[in-house]
Amino acid sequence: MENLYCTSCGRGVTGDKFIRFLCPECSKEDIIRCQVCRKNAKIYVCKKCGFTGP
Ligand SMILES: [Zn+2]
Ligand SMILES: [Zn+2]
């Protein structure tokens, strides 16, 4: 099984308590956000293109 980590805080995520989507800029990198970062609208950074979003 794949280990997934929140892109914003690095916390491991499990179950359905996170969202996963492709970078809106380059569509090549999976952005993963845990529940906490979603709630706090934490900034994420795409590792591929450097795009940042809330
Ligand atoms: Zn997080
Ligand atoms: Zn990107």
Coordinates of N, CA and C and ligand atoms in Angstrom, one line a residue:
M1 N 0.8 -1.2 0.0 CA 0.0 0.0 0.0 C 0.9 1.3 0.0
E2 N 0.4 2.2 -0.7 CA 1.1 3.5 -0.9 C 1.0 4.3 0.4
N3 N 2.2 4.9 0.7 CA 2.2 5.8 1.9 C 2.0 7.2 1.4
L4 N 1.0 7.9 1.9 CA 0.7 9.3 1.4 C 1.0 10.3 2.6
Y5 N 1.5 11.4 2.2 CA 1.8 12.4 3.1 C 1.3 13.7 2.7
C6 N 0.8 14.5 3.6 CA 0.2 15.8 3.3 C 1.3 16.7 2.7
T7 N 1.0 17.3 1.6 CA 2.0 18.2 0.9 C 2.4 19.4 1.8
S8 N 1.4 19.9 2.6 CA 1.7 21.1 3.4 C 2.5 20.8 4.6
C9 N 2.1 19.8 5.4 CA 2.7 19.6 6.7 C 3.5 18.3 6.8
G10 N 3.4 17.4 5.9 CA 4.2 16.2 5.9 C 3.7 15.1 6.8
R11 N 2.5 15.4 7.4 CA 1.9 14.4 8.2 C 1.4 13.2 7.3
G12 N 1.5 12.0 7.8 CA 0.9 10.9 7.1 C -0.6 10.9 7.0
V13 N -1.2 10.6 5.9 CA -2.7 10.7 5.8 C -3.2 9.3 5.5
T14 N -4.4 9.0 6.1 CA -5.0 7.7 5.9 C -6.5 7.9 5.7
G15 N -7.1 6.8 5.2 CA -8.6 6.8 5.1 C -9.1 7.8 4.1
D16 N -10.2 8.5 4.4 CA -10.7 9.4 3.5 C -10.7 10.8 4.1
K17 N -9.8 11.0 5.1 CA -9.8 12.3 5.8 C -8.8 13.3 5.1
F18 N -8.6 13.1 3.9 CA -7.7 14.1 3.2 C -8.2 14.2 1.7
I19 N -7.7 15.2 1.1 CA -8.1 15.4 -0.3 C -6.8 15.3 -1.2
R20 N -7.0 14.8 -2.4 CA -5.9 14.6 -3.3 C -6.3 15.1 -4.6
F21 N -5.5 15.9 -5.2 CA -5.8 16.5 -6.5 C -4.5 16.8 -7.3
L22 N -4.6 17.0 -8.5 CA -3.5 17.3 -9.3 C -3.2 18.8 -9.3
C23 N -1.9 19.2 -9.3 CA -1.6 20.6 -9.3 C -2.3 21.3 -10.4
P24 N -3.0 22.4 -10.0 CA -3.8 23.1 -11.0 C -2.9 23.8 -12.1
E25 N -1.6 23.9 -11.8 CA -0.7 24.6 -12.7 C -0.1 23.7 -13.7
C26 N 0.5 22.6 -13.3 CA 1.2 21.7 -14.2 C 0.5 20.4 -14.4
S27 N -0.5 20.1 -13.6 CA -1.2 18.8 -13.7 C -0.4 17.6 -13.6
K28 N 0.8 17.7 -13.0 CA 1.7 16.5 -13.0 C 2.0 16.0 -11.6
E29 N 1.7 16.9 -10.6 CA 2.1 16.5 -9.3 C 0.8 16.3 -8.4
D30 N 0.8 15.2 -7.7 CA -0.4 15.1 -6.8 C -0.2 16.0 -5.6
I31 N -1.2 16.7 -5.3 CA -1.2 17.5 -4.1 C -2.1 16.8 -3.1
I32 N -1.6 16.6 -1.9 CA -2.3 15.9 -0.8 C -2.4 16.8 0.4
R33 N -3.6 17.0 0.9 CA -3.8 17.8 2.0 C -4.6 17.1 3.1
C34 N -4.1 17.1 4.3 CA -4.8 16.5 5.4 C -5.9 17.4 5.9
Q35 N -6.7 16.8 6.7 CA -7.9 17.5 7.2 C -7.5 18.8 7.9
V36 N -6.4 18.8 8.7 CA -6.0 20.0 9.4 C -5.6 21.1 8.5
C37 N -4.9 20.8 7.5 CA -4.4 21.8 6.6 C -5.6 22.3 5.7
R38 N -6.5 21.5 5.4 CA -7.7 22.0 4.7 C -8.4 23.0 5.5
K39 N -8.6 22.6 6.8 CA -9.4 23.5 7.7 C -8.7 24.8 7.9
N40 N -7.4 24.8 8.0 CA -6.6 26.0 8.3 C -6.2 26.7 7.0
A41 N -6.6 26.1 5.8 CA -6.3 26.7 4.5 C -4.8 26.9 4.4
K42 N -4.0 25.9 4.8 CA -2.6 26.0 4.7 C -2.0 26.1 3.3
I43 N -1.0 26.8 3.1 CA -0.4 26.9 1.8 C 0.3 25.6 1.4
Y44 N 0.1 25.2 0.1 CA 0.9 24.0 -0.4 C 1.8 24.5 -1.5
V45 N 2.8 23.8 -1.7 CA 3.8 24.1 -2.8 C 3.9 22.9 -3.7
C46 N 3.7 23.0 -5.0 CA 3.9 21.9 -5.9 C 5.4 21.7 -6.0
K47 N 5.8 20.4 -5.9 CA 7.2 20.1 -5.9 C 7.8 20.2 -7.3
K48 N 6.9 20.1 -8.3 CA 7.3 20.1 -9.7 C 7.5 21.5 -10.3
C49 N 6.5 22.3 -10.1 CA 6.5 23.6 -10.7 C 6.6 24.8 -9.8
G50 N 6.5 24.5 -8.5 CA 6.6 25.6 -7.5 C 5.4 26.4 -7.3
F51 N 4.3 25.9 -7.9 CA 3.0 26.6 -7.7 C 2.6 26.6 -6.2
T52 N 2.1 27.7 -5.7 CA 1.6 27.7 -4.3 C 0.1 28.0 -4.3
G53 N -0.6 27.4 -3.5 CA -2.0 27.7 -3.4 C -2.5 27.5 -2.0
P54 N -3.7 28.0 -1.7 CA -4.3 27.9 -0.4 C -5.1 26.6 -0.2
Ligands
ZN1 ZN -1.3 18.8 6.5
ZN2 ZN 2.7 22.0 -10.4

